[in-house]
RNA sequence: GCCGAGGUGGCGGAACUGGCAGACGCAACGGACUUAAAAUCCGUUGGACCUAACGGUCCGUGUGGGUUCGACUCCCACCCUCGGCACCA
């Protein structure tokens, strides 16, 4: 009698045994190749929803697959625990962020354990604990020492709701807070920055990593390198010491088409250059543009605005006098904060010129142009006209010629501009790692000595957001003495962006308890870099860019021997419910816990992988998961039924036995290949086909004991990464030694896996007219003769001329007739 | 607007390098088992048409064109969905 498949009993049983045996604990072992399989650690927001499972379960399958291929696999898990949500929850519920966070960690750890993943929990990392953030602070000091961290006053994104500044990457579409969707404002503040821009070109280079192309493109776009020329326009104004205004352009070929210059309203020269009679107008305009939200200001639909400031500059190439304007479509933060207006060849300048009635002079002629007015700006290349000695040049080479000329004359120089800004890491909030710096009236900015780390986050701070860091009001924290002169000093009260914590957590996993540094160099050398990183694409220009920068920075400080943290990256898609992204407000969040207790973790794991290609995501369907549960049930009964059945030593049907072995080896091959490429849906489809065949074999009783055993064992081994509990239980029940997860994947025999018989297709004029089973070794002549001798083919060829025969080995012949 | 991914039965999806479109699963329908239902097992299932039946013909992978003996696959133009970026000079 075959017992029922009861995941609710076998899953906890094996989980406990694996934990007790420390089956998933790993250590450095130079006798085996290592594999570092990392999944982005979750933020401690409360509950794991099915989206977390979609990230964790398939990556666990891959880690298990690598382990069964003989790798020494490091597969750790931890928690990203600092950050605003904890603080906001704390304010709302009146509980301390640490309490809230650790409760969530507790619950999420329990949920993660129910997944049955092979995490080495002894390496768990929680970023909000002093034993971790001590080293976050230590690394900050190293960056400061190396000149990669600096303090500066700059216009920054301010979220009035979160009451903190945000990095550019955390501002969606340049206008909204990533966390709370509130419109951000611009404020001038003294803040800490990391010099990520120094690494712009290296970050744009993905040639040494195997990442999805689209992430590379996203990072490249974000970095936004543009090669251009900084052109000097002459300024001659009594009482003004500046003798030029520099503009950045990628189109030096259009410099003879400049009919005006526009400065950003905040440009420092505006006040100096505005003529007395334009003063009122200009001041009004500046005030108006300050009043606007970033949303209004950056709207591309908005009509261009601006005003003349009553001053002129000289175009050094043409000698022309050019009026100076201000306009809020020019951004102070990009290039030089000033642009040359070339309305004929730039659509923004075109709009501006139309609005204010300025001349539009064509200097790059569109094909077939004969002097008529343009309807829109001509942005494409063309032939240069109205450009003095450069007339007649194709604009592409004109670009170079003018750049050369300007460099020679000292009118300008080639420069590179980036969209990427330095990474702003200060946050005016409580729940983060304190920035380990002290301000002393005598000594200025003084780093906290390494031996005084960690700078502990005081437990008793009043963490209501006020726009200033809550730590500012915690006198016992703020008041300190200068480490250098021992005089009175005050601590930095801002905390670090949490992306700083997640920029190095994967290093900590290599030696989590290490207390003489952030990591033990020996362990680091063995495990790092991460071989396979998996996670959502939403981190493309945040976490993934920051972490790459961070590693390059500490590489240059001599702390790590590599420059890329994640050799391979895979981005899973998004799992949706009822066609929509899951969200609490929509009420379509799928909680995995009830499915786990009803159907089992193995079913949930397998179902998530079966929905569709992992990188494309898919739709959670309550009915669909039943099919997976049924299949695992069938596997259960099939394997145990085979175990109970007394199969003959010699197969009653040799052909059928050979077919079984063929299918076994074909399946091993396909499943192994699919697992390696994260093609889980087809991997499972293949295993289903295989088990369907095994069902038939068993029902019809034509297998011998040995071939059956081979097939049944292969099925379990191939299923082990996906359904670890079921596979372990059946492995045990079929008399194998514990544990299936310490076994090697079965090897396939190419000869057995290859098809002996193939379905050969006979086409006439490209249409399938007949199919015949033939040996795979069939030759062209045989195939052709066979095709022509088929009765159906003969009937089709009746009264027609055979024009040619196309032969595709192992596939088909196509008879072309007239 | 720009960049990227995608569009295949009632649904999720498969199809290696241009060679049998729809694997595998869900749902649905029919049958077996059952007093009955659930569960389970067996079968049918892209559309239209021809045939008493066996079987066969035509159409069909977002739209329109092209290349080819042959196109879901390659090329050109376009439509739609999703993701990212967006006054970056």
mmCIF file with all atom_site columns, N, CA, C and O (backbone and C1' of nucleotides) in Angstrom, chain B residues 8-32:
data_model
loop_
_atom_site.group_PDB
_atom_site.id
_atom_site.type_symbol
_atom_site.label_atom_id
_atom_site.label_alt_id
_atom_site.label_comp_id
_atom_site.label_asym_id
_atom_site.label_entity_id
_atom_site.label_seq_id
_atom_site.pdbx_PDB_ins_code
_atom_site.Cartn_x
_atom_site.Cartn_y
_atom_site.Cartn_z
_atom_site.occupancy
_atom_site.B_iso_or_equiv
_atom_site.pdbx_formal_charge
_atom_site.auth_seq_id
_atom_site.auth_comp_id
_atom_site.auth_asym_id
_atom_site.auth_atom_id
_atom_site.pdbx_PDB_model_num
ATOM 1   P P     . U B 1 8  ? 0.160   36.541 -28.059 1.00 0.00 ? 8  U B P     1
ATOM 2   O "O5'" . U B 1 8  ? 0.576   35.497 -29.163 1.00 0.00 ? 8  U B "O5'" 1
ATOM 3   C "C5'" . U B 1 8  ? -0.021  35.538 -30.459 1.00 0.00 ? 8  U B "C5'" 1
ATOM 4   C "C4'" . U B 1 8  ? 0.147   34.212 -31.118 1.00 0.00 ? 8  U B "C4'" 1
ATOM 5   C "C3'" . U B 1 8  ? -0.660  33.076 -30.499 1.00 0.00 ? 8  U B "C3'" 1
ATOM 6   O "O3'" . U B 1 8  ? -1.977  33.068 -31.031 1.00 0.00 ? 8  U B "O3'" 1
ATOM 7   C "C1'" . U B 1 8  ? 1.565   32.362 -30.878 1.00 0.00 ? 8  U B "C1'" 1
ATOM 8   P P     . G B 1 9  ? -3.177  33.275 -30.059 1.00 0.00 ? 9  G B P     1
ATOM 9   O "O5'" . G B 1 9  ? -3.375  31.802 -29.476 1.00 0.00 ? 9  G B "O5'" 1
ATOM 10  C "C5'" . G B 1 9  ? -4.494  31.543 -28.694 1.00 0.00 ? 9  G B "C5'" 1
ATOM 11  C "C4'" . G B 1 9  ? -5.412  30.570 -29.422 1.00 0.00 ? 9  G B "C4'" 1
ATOM 12  C "C3'" . G B 1 9  ? -6.624  30.186 -28.603 1.00 0.00 ? 9  G B "C3'" 1
ATOM 13  O "O3'" . G B 1 9  ? -7.725  29.972 -29.481 1.00 0.00 ? 9  G B "O3'" 1
ATOM 14  C "C1'" . G B 1 9  ? -5.369  28.266 -29.101 1.00 0.00 ? 9  G B "C1'" 1
ATOM 15  P P     . G B 1 10 ? -8.944  30.954 -29.323 1.00 0.00 ? 10 G B P     1
ATOM 16  O "O5'" . G B 1 10 ? -9.333  30.784 -27.781 1.00 0.00 ? 10 G B "O5'" 1
ATOM 17  C "C5'" . G B 1 10 ? -10.435 31.521 -27.255 1.00 0.00 ? 10 G B "C5'" 1
ATOM 18  C "C4'" . G B 1 10 ? -10.400 31.481 -25.753 1.00 0.00 ? 10 G B "C4'" 1
ATOM 19  C "C3'" . G B 1 10 ? -9.027  31.538 -25.108 1.00 0.00 ? 10 G B "C3'" 1
ATOM 20  O "O3'" . G B 1 10 ? -8.510  32.849 -25.087 1.00 0.00 ? 10 G B "O3'" 1
ATOM 21  C "C1'" . G B 1 10 ? -10.308 29.879 -24.040 1.00 0.00 ? 10 G B "C1'" 1
ATOM 22  P P     . C B 1 11 ? -6.915  33.123 -25.135 1.00 0.00 ? 11 C B P     1
ATOM 23  O "O5'" . C B 1 11 ? -6.426  32.738 -23.677 1.00 0.00 ? 11 C B "O5'" 1
ATOM 24  C "C5'" . C B 1 11 ? -6.723  33.570 -22.562 1.00 0.00 ? 11 C B "C5'" 1
ATOM 25  C "C4'" . C B 1 11 ? -6.077  32.978 -21.334 1.00 0.00 ? 11 C B "C4'" 1
ATOM 26  C "C3'" . C B 1 11 ? -4.568  32.791 -21.421 1.00 0.00 ? 11 C B "C3'" 1
ATOM 27  O "O3'" . C B 1 11 ? -3.865  33.987 -21.175 1.00 0.00 ? 11 C B "O3'" 1
ATOM 28  C "C1'" . C B 1 11 ? -5.538  30.821 -20.581 1.00 0.00 ? 11 C B "C1'" 1
ATOM 29  P P     . G B 1 12 ? -2.439  34.212 -21.824 1.00 0.00 ? 12 G B P     1
ATOM 30  O "O5'" . G B 1 12 ? -1.494  33.305 -20.913 1.00 0.00 ? 12 G B "O5'" 1
ATOM 31  C "C5'" . G B 1 12 ? -1.335  33.619 -19.533 1.00 0.00 ? 12 G B "C5'" 1
ATOM 32  C "C4'" . G B 1 12 ? -0.364  32.645 -18.917 1.00 0.00 ? 12 G B "C4'" 1
ATOM 33  C "C3'" . G B 1 12 ? 0.941   32.469 -19.668 1.00 0.00 ? 12 G B "C3'" 1
ATOM 34  O "O3'" . G B 1 12 ? 1.832   33.546 -19.430 1.00 0.00 ? 12 G B "O3'" 1
ATOM 35  C "C1'" . G B 1 12 ? 0.120   30.352 -19.031 1.00 0.00 ? 12 G B "C1'" 1
ATOM 36  P P     . G B 1 13 ? 2.947   33.937 -20.479 1.00 0.00 ? 13 G B P     1
ATOM 37  O "O5'" . G B 1 13 ? 3.860   32.634 -20.470 1.00 0.00 ? 13 G B "O5'" 1
ATOM 38  C "C5'" . G B 1 13 ? 4.612   32.226 -21.591 1.00 0.00 ? 13 G B "C5'" 1
ATOM 39  C "C4'" . G B 1 13 ? 4.789   30.742 -21.506 1.00 0.00 ? 13 G B "C4'" 1
ATOM 40  C "C3'" . G B 1 13 ? 5.557   30.130 -22.662 1.00 0.00 ? 13 G B "C3'" 1
ATOM 41  O "O3'" . G B 1 13 ? 6.922   30.032 -22.279 1.00 0.00 ? 13 G B "O3'" 1
ATOM 42  C "C1'" . G B 1 13 ? 3.457   29.074 -22.485 1.00 0.00 ? 13 G B "C1'" 1
ATOM 43  P P     . A B 1 14 ? 8.024   30.099 -23.361 1.00 0.00 ? 14 A B P     1
ATOM 44  O "O5'" . A B 1 14 ? 7.803   28.741 -24.180 1.00 0.00 ? 14 A B "O5'" 1
ATOM 45  C "C5'" . A B 1 14 ? 8.393   27.576 -23.731 1.00 0.00 ? 14 A B "C5'" 1
ATOM 46  C "C4'" . A B 1 14 ? 8.165   26.404 -24.630 1.00 0.00 ? 14 A B "C4'" 1
ATOM 47  C "C3'" . A B 1 14 ? 8.944   26.394 -25.915 1.00 0.00 ? 14 A B "C3'" 1
ATOM 48  O "O3'" . A B 1 14 ? 10.284  26.071 -25.658 1.00 0.00 ? 14 A B "O3'" 1
ATOM 49  C "C1'" . A B 1 14 ? 6.781   25.539 -26.279 1.00 0.00 ? 14 A B "C1'" 1
ATOM 50  P P     . A B 1 15 ? 11.411  26.865 -26.439 1.00 0.00 ? 15 A B P     1
ATOM 51  O "O5'" . A B 1 15 ? 11.162  26.387 -27.935 1.00 0.00 ? 15 A B "O5'" 1
ATOM 52  C "C5'" . A B 1 15 ? 11.506  25.060 -28.315 1.00 0.00 ? 15 A B "C5'" 1
ATOM 53  C "C4'" . A B 1 15 ? 11.116  24.851 -29.746 1.00 0.00 ? 15 A B "C4'" 1
ATOM 54  C "C3'" . A B 1 15 ? 11.569  25.934 -30.718 1.00 0.00 ? 15 A B "C3'" 1
ATOM 55  O "O3'" . A B 1 15 ? 12.921  25.800 -31.085 1.00 0.00 ? 15 A B "O3'" 1
ATOM 56  C "C1'" . A B 1 15 ? 9.320   25.430 -31.119 1.00 0.00 ? 15 A B "C1'" 1
ATOM 57  P P     . C B 1 16 ? 13.584  27.116 -31.742 1.00 0.00 ? 16 C B P     1
ATOM 58  O "O5'" . C B 1 16 ? 15.138  26.916 -31.557 1.00 0.00 ? 16 C B "O5'" 1
ATOM 59  C "C5'" . C B 1 16 ? 15.752  27.188 -30.287 1.00 0.00 ? 16 C B "C5'" 1
ATOM 60  C "C4'" . C B 1 16 ? 17.034  26.385 -30.203 1.00 0.00 ? 16 C B "C4'" 1
ATOM 61  C "C3'" . C B 1 16 ? 17.985  26.586 -31.384 1.00 0.00 ? 16 C B "C3'" 1
ATOM 62  O "O3'" . C B 1 16 ? 18.944  27.582 -31.075 1.00 0.00 ? 16 C B "O3'" 1
ATOM 63  C "C1'" . C B 1 16 ? 17.607  24.282 -31.030 1.00 0.00 ? 16 C B "C1'" 1
ATOM 64  P P     . U B 1 17 ? 18.918  28.995 -31.784 1.00 0.00 ? 17 U B P     1
ATOM 65  O "O5'" . U B 1 17 ? 19.465  28.767 -33.262 1.00 0.00 ? 17 U B "O5'" 1
ATOM 66  C "C5'" . U B 1 17 ? 19.839  29.930 -33.993 1.00 0.00 ? 17 U B "C5'" 1
ATOM 67  C "C4'" . U B 1 17 ? 20.292  29.542 -35.375 1.00 0.00 ? 17 U B "C4'" 1
ATOM 68  C "C3'" . U B 1 17 ? 19.186  28.993 -36.282 1.00 0.00 ? 17 U B "C3'" 1
ATOM 69  O "O3'" . U B 1 17 ? 19.357  29.525 -37.590 1.00 0.00 ? 17 U B "O3'" 1
ATOM 70  C "C1'" . U B 1 17 ? 21.020  27.498 -36.228 1.00 0.00 ? 17 U B "C1'" 1
ATOM 71  P P     . G B 1 18 ? 18.528  30.763 -38.052 1.00 0.00 ? 18 G B P     1
ATOM 72  O "O5'" . G B 1 18 ? 17.284  30.053 -38.736 1.00 0.00 ? 18 G B "O5'" 1
ATOM 73  C "C5'" . G B 1 18 ? 15.964  30.271 -38.300 1.00 0.00 ? 18 G B "C5'" 1
ATOM 74  C "C4'" . G B 1 18 ? 15.054  29.446 -39.157 1.00 0.00 ? 18 G B "C4'" 1
ATOM 75  C "C3'" . G B 1 18 ? 15.628  28.086 -39.529 1.00 0.00 ? 18 G B "C3'" 1
ATOM 76  O "O3'" . G B 1 18 ? 14.564  27.149 -39.615 1.00 0.00 ? 18 G B "O3'" 1
ATOM 77  C "C1'" . G B 1 18 ? 15.048  29.249 -41.459 1.00 0.00 ? 18 G B "C1'" 1
ATOM 78  P P     . G B 1 19 ? 14.469  26.067 -38.404 1.00 0.00 ? 19 G B P     1
ATOM 79  O "O5'" . G B 1 19 ? 13.479  25.007 -39.063 1.00 0.00 ? 19 G B "O5'" 1
ATOM 80  C "C5'" . G B 1 19 ? 12.179  25.419 -39.475 1.00 0.00 ? 19 G B "C5'" 1
ATOM 81  C "C4'" . G B 1 19 ? 11.527  24.291 -40.213 1.00 0.00 ? 19 G B "C4'" 1
ATOM 82  C "C3'" . G B 1 19 ? 11.793  22.925 -39.608 1.00 0.00 ? 19 G B "C3'" 1
ATOM 83  O "O3'" . G B 1 19 ? 10.621  22.158 -39.763 1.00 0.00 ? 19 G B "O3'" 1
ATOM 84  C "C1'" . G B 1 19 ? 12.577  22.957 -41.836 1.00 0.00 ? 19 G B "C1'" 1
ATOM 85  P P     . C B 1 20 ? 9.483   22.247 -38.624 1.00 0.00 ? 20 C B P     1
ATOM 86  O "O5'" . C B 1 20 ? 8.626   21.000 -39.103 1.00 0.00 ? 20 C B "O5'" 1
ATOM 87  C "C5'" . C B 1 20 ? 7.933   21.039 -40.346 1.00 0.00 ? 20 C B "C5'" 1
ATOM 88  C "C4'" . C B 1 20 ? 6.608   20.348 -40.162 1.00 0.00 ? 20 C B "C4'" 1
ATOM 89  C "C3'" . C B 1 20 ? 5.754   20.945 -39.047 1.00 0.00 ? 20 C B "C3'" 1
ATOM 90  O "O3'" . C B 1 20 ? 4.397   20.899 -39.440 1.00 0.00 ? 20 C B "O3'" 1
ATOM 91  C "C1'" . C B 1 20 ? 6.188   18.681 -38.590 1.00 0.00 ? 20 C B "C1'" 1
ATOM 92  P P     . A B 1 21 ? 3.758   22.192 -40.011 1.00 0.00 ? 21 A B P     1
ATOM 93  O "O5'" . A B 1 21 ? 3.740   23.201 -38.789 1.00 0.00 ? 21 A B "O5'" 1
ATOM 94  C "C5'" . A B 1 21 ? 2.892   22.939 -37.696 1.00 0.00 ? 21 A B "C5'" 1
ATOM 95  C "C4'" . A B 1 21 ? 3.551   23.436 -36.437 1.00 0.00 ? 21 A B "C4'" 1
ATOM 96  C "C3'" . A B 1 21 ? 2.740   23.152 -35.191 1.00 0.00 ? 21 A B "C3'" 1
ATOM 97  O "O3'" . A B 1 21 ? 3.122   21.901 -34.669 1.00 0.00 ? 21 A B "O3'" 1
ATOM 98  C "C1'" . A B 1 21 ? 3.314   25.445 -35.258 1.00 0.00 ? 21 A B "C1'" 1
ATOM 99  P P     . G B 1 22 ? 2.103   20.996 -33.867 1.00 0.00 ? 22 G B P     1
ATOM 100 O "O5'" . G B 1 22 ? 1.794   21.824 -32.557 1.00 0.00 ? 22 G B "O5'" 1
ATOM 101 C "C5'" . G B 1 22 ? 2.825   22.076 -31.586 1.00 0.00 ? 22 G B "C5'" 1
ATOM 102 C "C4'" . G B 1 22 ? 2.269   23.015 -30.557 1.00 0.00 ? 22 G B "C4'" 1
ATOM 103 C "C3'" . G B 1 22 ? 1.044   22.464 -29.849 1.00 0.00 ? 22 G B "C3'" 1
ATOM 104 O "O3'" . G B 1 22 ? 1.518   21.802 -28.697 1.00 0.00 ? 22 G B "O3'" 1
ATOM 105 C "C1'" . G B 1 22 ? 0.713   24.752 -30.523 1.00 0.00 ? 22 G B "C1'" 1
ATOM 106 P P     . A B 1 23 ? 0.603   20.829 -27.850 1.00 0.00 ? 23 A B P     1
ATOM 107 O "O5'" . A B 1 23 ? 1.695   19.880 -27.182 1.00 0.00 ? 23 A B "O5'" 1
ATOM 108 C "C5'" . A B 1 23 ? 2.523   19.067 -27.994 1.00 0.00 ? 23 A B "C5'" 1
ATOM 109 C "C4'" . A B 1 23 ? 3.898   18.976 -27.380 1.00 0.00 ? 23 A B "C4'" 1
ATOM 110 C "C3'" . A B 1 23 ? 3.929   18.770 -25.872 1.00 0.00 ? 23 A B "C3'" 1
ATOM 111 O "O3'" . A B 1 23 ? 3.764   17.399 -25.543 1.00 0.00 ? 23 A B "O3'" 1
ATOM 112 C "C1'" . A B 1 23 ? 5.424   20.493 -26.448 1.00 0.00 ? 23 A B "C1'" 1
ATOM 113 P P     . C B 1 24 ? 2.668   16.926 -24.518 1.00 0.00 ? 24 C B P     1
ATOM 114 O "O5'" . C B 1 24 ? 3.037   17.733 -23.197 1.00 0.00 ? 24 C B "O5'" 1
ATOM 115 C "C5'" . C B 1 24 ? 4.171   17.390 -22.413 1.00 0.00 ? 24 C B "C5'" 1
ATOM 116 C "C4'" . C B 1 24 ? 4.364   18.410 -21.313 1.00 0.00 ? 24 C B "C4'" 1
ATOM 117 C "C3'" . C B 1 24 ? 3.095   18.736 -20.529 1.00 0.00 ? 24 C B "C3'" 1
ATOM 118 O "O3'" . C B 1 24 ? 2.838   17.770 -19.533 1.00 0.00 ? 24 C B "O3'" 1
ATOM 119 C "C1'" . C B 1 24 ? 4.147   20.741 -21.148 1.00 0.00 ? 24 C B "C1'" 1
ATOM 120 P P     . G B 1 25 ? 1.354   17.404 -19.178 1.00 0.00 ? 25 G B P     1
ATOM 121 O "O5'" . G B 1 25 ? 0.796   18.736 -18.515 1.00 0.00 ? 25 G B "O5'" 1
ATOM 122 C "C5'" . G B 1 25 ? 1.167   19.083 -17.190 1.00 0.00 ? 25 G B "C5'" 1
ATOM 123 C "C4'" . G B 1 25 ? 0.782   20.508 -16.901 1.00 0.00 ? 25 G B "C4'" 1
ATOM 124 C "C3'" . G B 1 25 ? -0.706  20.837 -16.820 1.00 0.00 ? 25 G B "C3'" 1
ATOM 125 O "O3'" . G B 1 25 ? -1.284  20.373 -15.617 1.00 0.00 ? 25 G B "O3'" 1
ATOM 126 C "C1'" . G B 1 25 ? 0.425   22.539 -17.990 1.00 0.00 ? 25 G B "C1'" 1
ATOM 127 P P     . C B 1 26 ? -2.841  20.137 -15.516 1.00 0.00 ? 26 C B P     1
ATOM 128 O "O5'" . C B 1 26 ? -3.452  21.604 -15.584 1.00 0.00 ? 26 C B "O5'" 1
ATOM 129 C "C5'" . C B 1 26 ? -3.260  22.502 -14.504 1.00 0.00 ? 26 C B "C5'" 1
ATOM 130 C "C4'" . C B 1 26 ? -3.907  23.823 -14.839 1.00 0.00 ? 26 C B "C4'" 1
ATOM 131 C "C3'" . C B 1 26 ? -5.397  23.766 -15.108 1.00 0.00 ? 26 C B "C3'" 1
ATOM 132 O "O3'" . C B 1 26 ? -6.145  23.718 -13.911 1.00 0.00 ? 26 C B "O3'" 1
ATOM 133 C "C1'" . C B 1 26 ? -4.363  25.077 -16.763 1.00 0.00 ? 26 C B "C1'" 1
ATOM 134 P P     . A B 1 27 ? -7.463  22.883 -13.834 1.00 0.00 ? 27 A B P     1
ATOM 135 O "O5'" . A B 1 27 ? -8.416  23.684 -14.838 1.00 0.00 ? 27 A B "O5'" 1
ATOM 136 C "C5'" . A B 1 27 ? -8.907  24.981 -14.496 1.00 0.00 ? 27 A B "C5'" 1
ATOM 137 C "C4'" . A B 1 27 ? -9.648  25.557 -15.685 1.00 0.00 ? 27 A B "C4'" 1
ATOM 138 C "C3'" . A B 1 27 ? -10.791 24.702 -16.221 1.00 0.00 ? 27 A B "C3'" 1
ATOM 139 O "O3'" . A B 1 27 ? -11.980 24.912 -15.486 1.00 0.00 ? 27 A B "O3'" 1
ATOM 140 C "C1'" . A B 1 27 ? -9.434  25.390 -18.011 1.00 0.00 ? 27 A B "C1'" 1
ATOM 141 P P     . A B 1 28 ? -13.051 23.741 -15.358 1.00 0.00 ? 28 A B P     1
ATOM 142 O "O5'" . A B 1 28 ? -13.520 23.548 -16.873 1.00 0.00 ? 28 A B "O5'" 1
ATOM 143 C "C5'" . A B 1 28 ? -14.331 24.540 -17.505 1.00 0.00 ? 28 A B "C5'" 1
ATOM 144 C "C4'" . A B 1 28 ? -14.589 24.141 -18.937 1.00 0.00 ? 28 A B "C4'" 1
ATOM 145 C "C3'" . A B 1 28 ? -15.252 22.778 -19.113 1.00 0.00 ? 28 A B "C3'" 1
ATOM 146 O "O3'" . A B 1 28 ? -16.647 22.846 -18.925 1.00 0.00 ? 28 A B "O3'" 1
ATOM 147 C "C1'" . A B 1 28 ? -13.432 22.962 -20.599 1.00 0.00 ? 28 A B "C1'" 1
ATOM 148 P P     . C B 1 29 ? -17.403 21.591 -18.259 1.00 0.00 ? 29 C B P     1
ATOM 149 O "O5'" . C B 1 29 ? -17.483 20.549 -19.456 1.00 0.00 ? 29 C B "O5'" 1
ATOM 150 C "C5'" . C B 1 29 ? -18.186 20.878 -20.653 1.00 0.00 ? 29 C B "C5'" 1
ATOM 151 C "C4'" . C B 1 29 ? -17.850 19.881 -21.725 1.00 0.00 ? 29 C B "C4'" 1
ATOM 152 C "C3'" . C B 1 29 ? -18.077 18.417 -21.361 1.00 0.00 ? 29 C B "C3'" 1
ATOM 153 O "O3'" . C B 1 29 ? -19.441 18.034 -21.459 1.00 0.00 ? 29 C B "O3'" 1
ATOM 154 C "C1'" . C B 1 29 ? -15.973 18.634 -22.392 1.00 0.00 ? 29 C B "C1'" 1
ATOM 155 P P     . G B 1 30 ? -19.996 16.919 -20.456 1.00 0.00 ? 30 G B P     1
ATOM 156 O "O5'" . G B 1 30 ? -19.390 15.570 -21.054 1.00 0.00 ? 30 G B "O5'" 1
ATOM 157 C "C5'" . G B 1 30 ? -19.879 15.063 -22.290 1.00 0.00 ? 30 G B "C5'" 1
ATOM 158 C "C4'" . G B 1 30 ? -19.068 13.872 -22.718 1.00 0.00 ? 30 G B "C4'" 1
ATOM 159 C "C3'" . G B 1 30 ? -19.003 12.725 -21.712 1.00 0.00 ? 30 G B "C3'" 1
ATOM 160 O "O3'" . G B 1 30 ? -20.172 11.922 -21.709 1.00 0.00 ? 30 G B "O3'" 1
ATOM 161 C "C1'" . G B 1 30 ? -16.842 13.145 -22.573 1.00 0.00 ? 30 G B "C1'" 1
ATOM 162 P P     . G B 1 31 ? -20.587 11.217 -20.333 1.00 0.00 ? 31 G B P     1
ATOM 163 O "O5'" . G B 1 31 ? -19.456 10.105 -20.144 1.00 0.00 ? 31 G B "O5'" 1
ATOM 164 C "C5'" . G B 1 31 ? -19.453 8.947  -20.969 1.00 0.00 ? 31 G B "C5'" 1
ATOM 165 C "C4'" . G B 1 31 ? -18.191 8.155  -20.760 1.00 0.00 ? 31 G B "C4'" 1
ATOM 166 C "C3'" . G B 1 31 ? -18.032 7.477  -19.403 1.00 0.00 ? 31 G B "C3'" 1
ATOM 167 O "O3'" . G B 1 31 ? -18.812 6.306  -19.277 1.00 0.00 ? 31 G B "O3'" 1
ATOM 168 C "C1'" . G B 1 31 ? -15.986 8.479  -20.038 1.00 0.00 ? 31 G B "C1'" 1
ATOM 169 P P     . A B 1 32 ? -19.224 5.789  -17.818 1.00 0.00 ? 32 A B P     1
ATOM 170 O "O5'" . A B 1 32 ? -17.843 5.278  -17.203 1.00 0.00 ? 32 A B "O5'" 1
ATOM 171 C "C5'" . A B 1 32 ? -17.254 4.080  -17.695 1.00 0.00 ? 32 A B "C5'" 1
ATOM 172 C "C4'" . A B 1 32 ? -15.996 3.776  -16.906 1.00 0.00 ? 32 A B "C4'" 1
ATOM 173 C "C3'" . A B 1 32 ? -16.199 3.595  -15.408 1.00 0.00 ? 32 A B "C3'" 1
ATOM 174 O "O3'" . A B 1 32 ? -16.631 2.289  -15.099 1.00 0.00 ? 32 A B "O3'" 1
ATOM 175 C "C1'" . A B 1 32 ? -14.355 5.032  -15.784 1.00 0.00 ? 32 A B "C1'" 1
#
